XYZ file of C-alpha atoms in Angstrom:
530
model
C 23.017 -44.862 57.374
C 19.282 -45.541 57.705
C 18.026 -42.018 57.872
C 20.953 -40.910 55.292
C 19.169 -43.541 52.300
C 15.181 -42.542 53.831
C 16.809 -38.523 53.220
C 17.820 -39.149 49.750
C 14.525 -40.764 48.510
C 12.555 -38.396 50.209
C 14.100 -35.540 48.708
C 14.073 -37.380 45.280
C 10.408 -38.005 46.208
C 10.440 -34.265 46.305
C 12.027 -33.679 43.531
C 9.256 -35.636 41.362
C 6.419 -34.463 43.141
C 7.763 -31.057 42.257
C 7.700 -31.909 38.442
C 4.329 -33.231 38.456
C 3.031 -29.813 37.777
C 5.271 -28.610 35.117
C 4.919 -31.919 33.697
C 1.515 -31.708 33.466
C 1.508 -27.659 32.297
C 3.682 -29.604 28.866
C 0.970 -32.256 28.280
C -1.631 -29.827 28.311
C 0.331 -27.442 26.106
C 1.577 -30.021 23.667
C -0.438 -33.377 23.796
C 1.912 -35.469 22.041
C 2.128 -39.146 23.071
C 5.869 -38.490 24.166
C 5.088 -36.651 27.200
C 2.154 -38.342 28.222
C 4.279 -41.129 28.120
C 6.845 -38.890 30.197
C 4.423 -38.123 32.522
C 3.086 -41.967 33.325
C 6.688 -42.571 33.798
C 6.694 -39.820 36.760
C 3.934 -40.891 38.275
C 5.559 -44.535 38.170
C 8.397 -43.330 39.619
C 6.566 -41.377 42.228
C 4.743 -44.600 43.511
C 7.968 -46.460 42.730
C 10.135 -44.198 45.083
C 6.947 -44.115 47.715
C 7.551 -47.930 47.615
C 11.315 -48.509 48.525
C 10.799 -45.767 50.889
C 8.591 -47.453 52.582
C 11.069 -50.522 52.399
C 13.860 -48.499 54.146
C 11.952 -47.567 56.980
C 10.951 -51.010 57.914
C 14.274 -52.606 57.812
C 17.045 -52.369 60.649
C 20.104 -51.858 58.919
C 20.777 -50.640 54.743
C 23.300 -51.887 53.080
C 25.605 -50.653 50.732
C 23.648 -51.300 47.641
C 20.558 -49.519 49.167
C 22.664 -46.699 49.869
C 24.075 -46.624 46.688
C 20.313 -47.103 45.049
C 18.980 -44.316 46.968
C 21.623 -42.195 45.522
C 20.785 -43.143 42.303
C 17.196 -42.608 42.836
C 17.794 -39.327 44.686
C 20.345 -37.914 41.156
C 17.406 -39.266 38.652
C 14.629 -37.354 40.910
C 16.640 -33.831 40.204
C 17.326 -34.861 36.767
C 13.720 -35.345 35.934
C 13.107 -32.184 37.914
C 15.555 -30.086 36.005
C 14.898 -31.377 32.897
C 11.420 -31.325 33.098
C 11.586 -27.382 34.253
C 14.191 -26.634 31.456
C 11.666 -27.952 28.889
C 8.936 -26.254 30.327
C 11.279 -22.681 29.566
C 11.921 -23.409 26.350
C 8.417 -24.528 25.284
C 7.269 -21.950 26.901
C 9.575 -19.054 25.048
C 9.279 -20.616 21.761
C 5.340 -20.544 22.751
C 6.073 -16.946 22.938
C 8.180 -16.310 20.000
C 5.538 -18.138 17.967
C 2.976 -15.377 19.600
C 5.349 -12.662 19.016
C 5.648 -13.256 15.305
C 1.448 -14.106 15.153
C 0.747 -10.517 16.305
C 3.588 -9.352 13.677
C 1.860 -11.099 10.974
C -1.390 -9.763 12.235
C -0.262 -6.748 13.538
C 1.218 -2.934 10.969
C 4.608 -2.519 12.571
C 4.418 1.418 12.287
C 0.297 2.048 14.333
C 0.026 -1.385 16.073
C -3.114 -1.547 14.680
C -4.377 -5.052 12.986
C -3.162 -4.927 9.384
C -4.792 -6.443 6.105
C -3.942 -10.117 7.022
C -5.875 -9.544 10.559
C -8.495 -7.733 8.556
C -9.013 -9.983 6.485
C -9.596 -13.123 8.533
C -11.970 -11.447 11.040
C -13.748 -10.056 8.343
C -14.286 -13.856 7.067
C -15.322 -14.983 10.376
C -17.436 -11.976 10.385
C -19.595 -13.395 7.432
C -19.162 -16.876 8.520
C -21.127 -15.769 11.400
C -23.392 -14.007 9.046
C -24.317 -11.186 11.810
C -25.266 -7.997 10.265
C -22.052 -5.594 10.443
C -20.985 -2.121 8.120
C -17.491 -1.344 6.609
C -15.675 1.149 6.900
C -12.984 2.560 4.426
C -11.214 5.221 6.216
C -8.867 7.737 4.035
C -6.697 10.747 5.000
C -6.708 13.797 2.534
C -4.118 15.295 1.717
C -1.713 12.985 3.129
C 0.855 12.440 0.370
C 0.870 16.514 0.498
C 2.495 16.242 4.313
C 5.003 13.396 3.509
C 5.865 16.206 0.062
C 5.936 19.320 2.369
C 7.468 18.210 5.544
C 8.986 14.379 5.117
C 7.818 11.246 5.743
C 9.046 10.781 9.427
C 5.580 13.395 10.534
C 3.359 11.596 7.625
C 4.231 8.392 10.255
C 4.203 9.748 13.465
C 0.827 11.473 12.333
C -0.031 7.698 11.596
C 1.119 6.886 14.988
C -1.057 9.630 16.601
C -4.016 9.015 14.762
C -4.554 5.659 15.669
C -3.971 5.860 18.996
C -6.334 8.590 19.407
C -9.024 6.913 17.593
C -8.804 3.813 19.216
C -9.066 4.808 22.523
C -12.565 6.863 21.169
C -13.950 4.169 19.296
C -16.542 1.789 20.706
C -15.014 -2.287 21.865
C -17.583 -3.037 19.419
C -15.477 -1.779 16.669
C -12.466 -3.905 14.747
C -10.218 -0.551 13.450
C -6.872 -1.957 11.193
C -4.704 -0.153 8.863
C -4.760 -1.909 5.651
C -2.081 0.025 4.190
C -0.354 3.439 3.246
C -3.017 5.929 5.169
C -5.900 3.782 4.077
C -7.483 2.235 7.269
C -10.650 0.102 7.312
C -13.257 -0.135 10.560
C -15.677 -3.085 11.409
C -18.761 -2.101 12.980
C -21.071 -4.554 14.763
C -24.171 -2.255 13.234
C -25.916 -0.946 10.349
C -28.744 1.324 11.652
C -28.337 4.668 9.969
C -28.266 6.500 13.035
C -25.906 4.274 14.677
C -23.643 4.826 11.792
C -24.282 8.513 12.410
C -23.236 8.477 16.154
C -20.443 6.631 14.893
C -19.044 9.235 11.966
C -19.434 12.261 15.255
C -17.240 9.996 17.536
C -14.367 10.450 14.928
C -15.227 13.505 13.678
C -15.025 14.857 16.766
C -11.673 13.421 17.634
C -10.425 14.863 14.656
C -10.865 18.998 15.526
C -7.955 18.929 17.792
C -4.953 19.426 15.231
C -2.193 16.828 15.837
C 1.274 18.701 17.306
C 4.487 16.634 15.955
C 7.960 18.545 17.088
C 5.714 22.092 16.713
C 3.723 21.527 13.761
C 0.170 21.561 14.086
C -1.975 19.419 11.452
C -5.381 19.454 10.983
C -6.347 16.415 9.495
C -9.544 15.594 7.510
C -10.998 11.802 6.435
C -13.221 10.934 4.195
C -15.087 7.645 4.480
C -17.188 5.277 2.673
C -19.290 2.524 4.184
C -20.731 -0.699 2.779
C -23.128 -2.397 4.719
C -23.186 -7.134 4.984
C -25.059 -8.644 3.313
C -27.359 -6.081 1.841
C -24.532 -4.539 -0.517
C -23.109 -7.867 -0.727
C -22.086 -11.065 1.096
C -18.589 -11.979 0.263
C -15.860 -9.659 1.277
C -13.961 -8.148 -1.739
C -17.321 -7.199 -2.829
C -17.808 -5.231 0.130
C -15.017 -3.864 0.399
C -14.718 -2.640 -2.673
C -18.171 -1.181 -2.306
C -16.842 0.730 0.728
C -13.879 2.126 -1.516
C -16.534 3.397 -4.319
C -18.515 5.273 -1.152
C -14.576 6.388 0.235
C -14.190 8.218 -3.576
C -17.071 9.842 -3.525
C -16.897 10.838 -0.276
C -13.460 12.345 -1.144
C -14.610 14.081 -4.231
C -17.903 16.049 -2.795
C -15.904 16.633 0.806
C -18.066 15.064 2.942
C -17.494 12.987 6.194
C -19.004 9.458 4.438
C -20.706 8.028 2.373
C -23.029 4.979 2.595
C -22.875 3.444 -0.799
C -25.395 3.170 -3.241
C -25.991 1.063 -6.503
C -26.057 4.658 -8.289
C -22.550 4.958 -7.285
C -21.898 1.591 -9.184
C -23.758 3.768 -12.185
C -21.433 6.123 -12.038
C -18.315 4.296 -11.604
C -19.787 2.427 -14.780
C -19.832 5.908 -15.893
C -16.355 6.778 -15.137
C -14.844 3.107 -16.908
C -16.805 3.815 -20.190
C -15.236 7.534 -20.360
C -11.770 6.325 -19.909
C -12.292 3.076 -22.212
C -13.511 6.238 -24.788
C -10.399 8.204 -24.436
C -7.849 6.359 -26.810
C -10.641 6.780 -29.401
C -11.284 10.072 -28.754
C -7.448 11.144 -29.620
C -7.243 8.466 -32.703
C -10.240 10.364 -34.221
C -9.406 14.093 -33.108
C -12.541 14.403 -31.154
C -11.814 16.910 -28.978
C -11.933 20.497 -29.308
C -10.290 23.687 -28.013
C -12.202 26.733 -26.382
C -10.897 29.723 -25.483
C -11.983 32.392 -22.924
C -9.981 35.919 -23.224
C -7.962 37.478 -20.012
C -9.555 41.427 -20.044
C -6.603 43.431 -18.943
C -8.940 46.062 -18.109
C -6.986 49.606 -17.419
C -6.276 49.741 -21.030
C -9.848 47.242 -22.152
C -8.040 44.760 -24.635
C -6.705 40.938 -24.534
C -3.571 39.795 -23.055
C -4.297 36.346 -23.050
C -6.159 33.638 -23.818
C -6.930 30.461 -21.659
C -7.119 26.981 -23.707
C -9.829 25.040 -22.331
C -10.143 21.560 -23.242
C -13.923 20.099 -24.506
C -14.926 16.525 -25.472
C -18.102 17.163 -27.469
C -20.436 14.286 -27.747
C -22.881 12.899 -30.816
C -25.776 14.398 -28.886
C -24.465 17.723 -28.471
C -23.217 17.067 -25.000
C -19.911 17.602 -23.606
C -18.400 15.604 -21.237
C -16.381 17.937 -18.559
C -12.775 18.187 -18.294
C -13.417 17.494 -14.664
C -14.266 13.983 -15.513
C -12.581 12.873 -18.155
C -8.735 14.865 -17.165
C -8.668 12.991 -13.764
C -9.062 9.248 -15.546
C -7.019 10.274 -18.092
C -4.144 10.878 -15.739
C -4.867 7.591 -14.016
C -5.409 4.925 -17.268
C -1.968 6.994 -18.982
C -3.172 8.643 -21.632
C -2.749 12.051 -20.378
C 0.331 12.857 -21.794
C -1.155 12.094 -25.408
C -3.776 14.310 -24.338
C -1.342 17.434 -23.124
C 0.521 16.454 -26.841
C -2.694 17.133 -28.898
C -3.187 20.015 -26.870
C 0.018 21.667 -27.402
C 0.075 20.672 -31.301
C -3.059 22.221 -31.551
C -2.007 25.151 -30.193
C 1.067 25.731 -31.720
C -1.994 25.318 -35.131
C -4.068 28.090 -33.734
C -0.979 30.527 -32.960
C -0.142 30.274 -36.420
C -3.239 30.948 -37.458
C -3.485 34.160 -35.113
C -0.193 35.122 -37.031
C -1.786 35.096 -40.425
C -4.661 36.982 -38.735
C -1.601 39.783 -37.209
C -3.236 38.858 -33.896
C 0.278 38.600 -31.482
C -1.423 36.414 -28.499
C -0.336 34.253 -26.028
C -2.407 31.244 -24.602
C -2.285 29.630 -21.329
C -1.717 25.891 -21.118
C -3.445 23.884 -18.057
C -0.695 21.563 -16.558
C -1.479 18.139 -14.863
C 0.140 16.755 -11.789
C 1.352 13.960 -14.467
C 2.590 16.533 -17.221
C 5.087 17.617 -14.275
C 6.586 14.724 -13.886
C 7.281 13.694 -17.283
C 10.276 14.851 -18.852
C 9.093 14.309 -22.319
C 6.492 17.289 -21.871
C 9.116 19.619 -21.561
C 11.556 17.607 -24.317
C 8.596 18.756 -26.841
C 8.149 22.184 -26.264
C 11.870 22.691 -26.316
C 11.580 20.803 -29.900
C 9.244 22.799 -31.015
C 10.752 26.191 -29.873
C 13.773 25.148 -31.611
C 11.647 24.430 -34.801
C 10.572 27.885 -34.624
C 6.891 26.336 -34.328
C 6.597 28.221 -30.784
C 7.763 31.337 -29.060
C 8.113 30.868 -24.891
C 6.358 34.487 -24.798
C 3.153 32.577 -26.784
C 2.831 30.418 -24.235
C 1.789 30.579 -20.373
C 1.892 27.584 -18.413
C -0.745 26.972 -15.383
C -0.416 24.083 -12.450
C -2.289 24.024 -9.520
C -1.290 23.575 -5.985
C -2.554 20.163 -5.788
C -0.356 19.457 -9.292
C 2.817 20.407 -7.613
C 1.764 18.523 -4.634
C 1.903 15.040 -6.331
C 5.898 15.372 -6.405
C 7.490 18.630 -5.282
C 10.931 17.912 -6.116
C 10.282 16.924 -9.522
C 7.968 19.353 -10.623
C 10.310 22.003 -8.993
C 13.405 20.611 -11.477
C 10.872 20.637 -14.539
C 9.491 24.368 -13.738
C 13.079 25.723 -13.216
C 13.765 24.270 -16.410
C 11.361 25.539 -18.446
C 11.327 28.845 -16.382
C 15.580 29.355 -17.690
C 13.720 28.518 -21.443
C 11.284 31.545 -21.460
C 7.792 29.969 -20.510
C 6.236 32.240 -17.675
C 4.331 29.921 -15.070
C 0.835 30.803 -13.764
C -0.114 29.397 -10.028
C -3.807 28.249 -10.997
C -6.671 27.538 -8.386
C -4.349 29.740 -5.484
C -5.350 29.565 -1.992
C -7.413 26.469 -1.854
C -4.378 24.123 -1.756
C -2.353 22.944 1.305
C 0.854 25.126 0.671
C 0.519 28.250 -1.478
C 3.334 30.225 0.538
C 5.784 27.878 0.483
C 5.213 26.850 -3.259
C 5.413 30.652 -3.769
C 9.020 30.314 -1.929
C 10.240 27.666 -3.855
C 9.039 27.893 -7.386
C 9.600 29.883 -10.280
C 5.773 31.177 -9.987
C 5.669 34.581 -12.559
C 1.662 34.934 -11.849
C -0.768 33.969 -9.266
C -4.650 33.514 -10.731
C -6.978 33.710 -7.373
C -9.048 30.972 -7.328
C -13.086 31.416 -8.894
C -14.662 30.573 -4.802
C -13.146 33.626 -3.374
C -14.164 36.197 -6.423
C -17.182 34.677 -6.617
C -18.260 35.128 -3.040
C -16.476 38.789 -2.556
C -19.683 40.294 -1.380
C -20.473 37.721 0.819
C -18.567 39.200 3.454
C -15.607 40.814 4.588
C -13.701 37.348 4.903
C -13.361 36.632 1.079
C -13.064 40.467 0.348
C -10.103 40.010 2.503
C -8.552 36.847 1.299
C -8.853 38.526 -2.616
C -7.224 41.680 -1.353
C -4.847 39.917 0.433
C -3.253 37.493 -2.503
C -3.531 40.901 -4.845
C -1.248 42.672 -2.367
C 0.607 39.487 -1.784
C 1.615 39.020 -6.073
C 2.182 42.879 -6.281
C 4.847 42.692 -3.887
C 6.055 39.300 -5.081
C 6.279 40.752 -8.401
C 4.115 38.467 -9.835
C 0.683 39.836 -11.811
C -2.689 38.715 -10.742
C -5.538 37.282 -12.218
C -8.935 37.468 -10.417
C -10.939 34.030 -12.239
C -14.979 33.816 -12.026
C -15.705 37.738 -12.304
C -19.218 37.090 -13.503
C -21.003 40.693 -12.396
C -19.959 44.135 -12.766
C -19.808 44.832 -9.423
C -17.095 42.440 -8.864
C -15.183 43.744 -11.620
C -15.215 47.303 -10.510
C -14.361 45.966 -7.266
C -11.402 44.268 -8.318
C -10.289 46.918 -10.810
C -10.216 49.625 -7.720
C -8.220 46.785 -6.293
C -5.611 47.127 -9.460
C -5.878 43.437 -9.999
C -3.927 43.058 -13.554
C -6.533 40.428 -15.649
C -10.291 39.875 -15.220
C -11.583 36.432 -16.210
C -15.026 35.272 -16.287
C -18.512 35.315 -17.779
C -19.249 38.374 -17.226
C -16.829 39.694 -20.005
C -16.823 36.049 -22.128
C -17.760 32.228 -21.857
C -14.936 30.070 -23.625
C -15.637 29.932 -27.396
C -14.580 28.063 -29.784
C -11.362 29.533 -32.129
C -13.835 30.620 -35.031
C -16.058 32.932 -32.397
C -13.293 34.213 -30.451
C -11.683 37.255 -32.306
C -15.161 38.191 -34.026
C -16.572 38.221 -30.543
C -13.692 40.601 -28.639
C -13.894 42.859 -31.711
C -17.539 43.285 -31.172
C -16.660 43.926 -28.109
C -14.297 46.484 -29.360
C -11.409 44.852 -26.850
C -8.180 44.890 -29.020
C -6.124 41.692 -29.093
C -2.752 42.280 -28.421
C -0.007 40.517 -26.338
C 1.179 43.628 -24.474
């Protein structure tokens, strides 16, 4: 009975030895009082069982109660043991549960990559630290076009792909998260111009391989803007913001980055005081309508006329569509500007009636004018109101119009295609789709964009392209318009290629509505609609 009592404590003594570690793993985890107070008790008990161990091996003969004891002992030695291991699990999953849904937080569930939350607080330890380091405000052009075209399941696996392939190119040195949509945002540990440089090839030349998803090949562009801590600034939505101005105008003159500059602020100054300008400009009828004529040029006269819009200024400046059209769309008041163009020209096609002159005028759409219903509401009104004929009136959208929302612009050209209005495909062959927008829409004429006539005797390559879309609308049954013919050997050249309507300076800058019809008569064009 001896060695069945010294068995049982020494297993229990066992037992508690083997929960020292664990024991000790959950105060080191945890350091709360309650399990340093758990593991003092062990250690008690450890000596304590060491003690009547000791006891049973020096006496002759147990008794009943020291068997009984030793059982005791030996049951409490594999409680502690189990419970003591059964903590240690469950600390130790919710330990990882808690990590799991850290690197959520931190973590975009679509790349993996760190997300604005992760940005965000490195960024602030970043300037804590007060280490030189650049920003970097990564943006994918074009992108909305893909989800439009082909769906949003390749926009995110081209997500997918494009982070993994950058990360494994970029430097350790780097901090690359996705801060939302395809907006992404880099921390570099430098801000030596060249070093920035060597950076911008690394991605650059990640990016030539086109990205294959299900046997669709996209070549993807970025532009980026960079912001450099602290010379640009030494908090971070400062910076970053700064890094977003560079991003813009990065986007807008296509180049790989930009570093930002205080004249950037100058212009983005610029841009705010334009669109503050704009409501004021409509309340006091500021702007003005030019028109440049469309030479069909078999038979030398006018088919149409293109409205362009021009903001003339007290100092006999204008400000450019290009500038003002783009924040108009994004502060709302473009569709007040499309209205005062269409009233106006329903004006001047009454006044061509007085004058016998049967024209028609083209109309440039913006990507918001094809979304709004109410744009096509109002020329239905005023067709009914016998204010305007659908053959007066030719409407023109761009590529990157349609772009913005396929599906509605498709229901709101259909539309007004069944009401009359012929549509015009403006700018063709520099957006991301032309054939399949020529598929899908109710496209009556295809104007080739001003860089390829422009540039026809630069080479065989834009000869081609121009010869190409020509052959392309004959067969499509759509007429052609060649824009930018500014010499007469581009006009002959395009008039051997039967293009329909020649547009440019060489036949007429856009004039005002007073100059126009004394200026095509001196011209001896005559101004008729067919």
């Amino acid at each position: 009975m001896n060695i069945l009592s010294i068995c049982l404590v020494a297993f229990g003594l066992i037992f508690l030895s083997v929960s020292l570690k664990p024991a000790i793993k959950i105060y080191k985890q945890e350091r709360s009082v309650g399990w340093k107070s758990l593991l003092l008790l062990i250690i008690f008990f450890f000596f304590g069982y060491c003690a009547f161990l000791y006891y049973l091996a020096h006496i002759p003969n147990v008794s009943i109660i020291e068997i009984c004891l030793s059982s005791i002992l030996f049951g409490g030695s594999i409680f502690v043991f189990m419970v003591i291991n059964f903590s240690l699990r469950s600390i130790e999953e919710l330990h990882r549960i808690a990590q799991q849904e850290r690197h959520n937080a931190l973590h975009d569930s679509l790349t993996g990559l760190p997300n604005r939350l992760h940005f965000t607080e490195t960024v602030s330890a970043k300037v804590i630290a007060a280490a030189p380091f650049s920003v970097f405000v990564l943006d994918l052009n074009d992108f909305k076009q893909i989800n439009d075209v082909v769906g949003h399941y390749y926009g995110d696996q081209l997500l997918i792909k494009l982070s993994k392939r950058l990360s494994r190119v970029l430097p350790e040195d780097c901090f690359f998260s996705r801060v939302g949509g395809d907006e992404f945002v880099l921390l570099f540990d430098a801000i030596e111009h060249v070093e920035i440089d060597a950076l911008m090839a690394i991605i650059d030349k990640a990016l030539i391989k086109p990205f294959n998803i299900n046997s669709y090949n996209f070549n993807v562009r970025i532009s980026t803007g960079v912001s450099l801590f602290p010379y640009h600034s030494s908090t971070i939505a400062p910076l970053l913001q700064k890094a977003d101005t560079a991003m813009y105008e990065s986007k807008k003159q296509q180049v790989p980055y930009r570093l930002y500059s205080h004249i950037l602020d100058h212009d983005a100054k610029a841009r705010l005081a334009i669109s503050s300008k704009l409501h004021l400009a409509l309340a006091e009828n500021q702007f003005q309508l030019y028109y440049q004529p469309l030479i069909k040029l078999q038979k030398t006269k006018v088919h149409h006329f293109e409205a362009l819009l021009r903001w003339p200024q007290a100092d006999g400046s204008f400000i450019p569509p290009d500038k003002f059209i783009p924040l108009a769309e994004q502060n709302g008041t473009i569709r007040q500007v499309t209205l005062w163009v269409l009233d106006n020209i329903t004006q001047h096609l009454a006044h061509f009636a007085e004058q016998d002159i049967d024209a028609c005028v083209h109309i440039n759409l913006s990507a918001r004018d094809l979304q709004d219903d109410g744009f096509s509401t109002r020329l239905a009104g005023l067709v009914r109101e016998g204010l305007l004929s659908p053959a007066q009136l030719v409407l023109e959208v761009t590529e990157t119009a349609i772009m913005a929302d396929v599906a509605k612009t498709r229901d709101i050209l259909s539309l007004l295609s069944r009401q009359g209005f012929k549509i015009s495909l403006d700018d063709f062959g520099t957006g991301f789709s032309s054939l399949s927008i020529l598929r899908e829409l109710p496209i009556n004429q295809i104007k080739i964009d001003r860089s390829f006539v422009m540039a026809m005797h630069n080479g065989n390559t834009n000869n081609a392209i121009v010869r190409s879309i020509v052959f392309l609308a004959q067969n499509l049954g759509c007429s052609v318009v060649a824009e930018g013919v500014e010499s007469k050997a581009i006009a002959a050249e395009l008039a051997l290629l039967r293009c329909d309507y020649l547009q440019g300076y060489y036949y007429c800058k856009p004039l005002p509505l007073a100059l126009v019809f004394p200026y095509c008569e001196q011209q001896g064009w005559k101004v008729a609609l067919q």
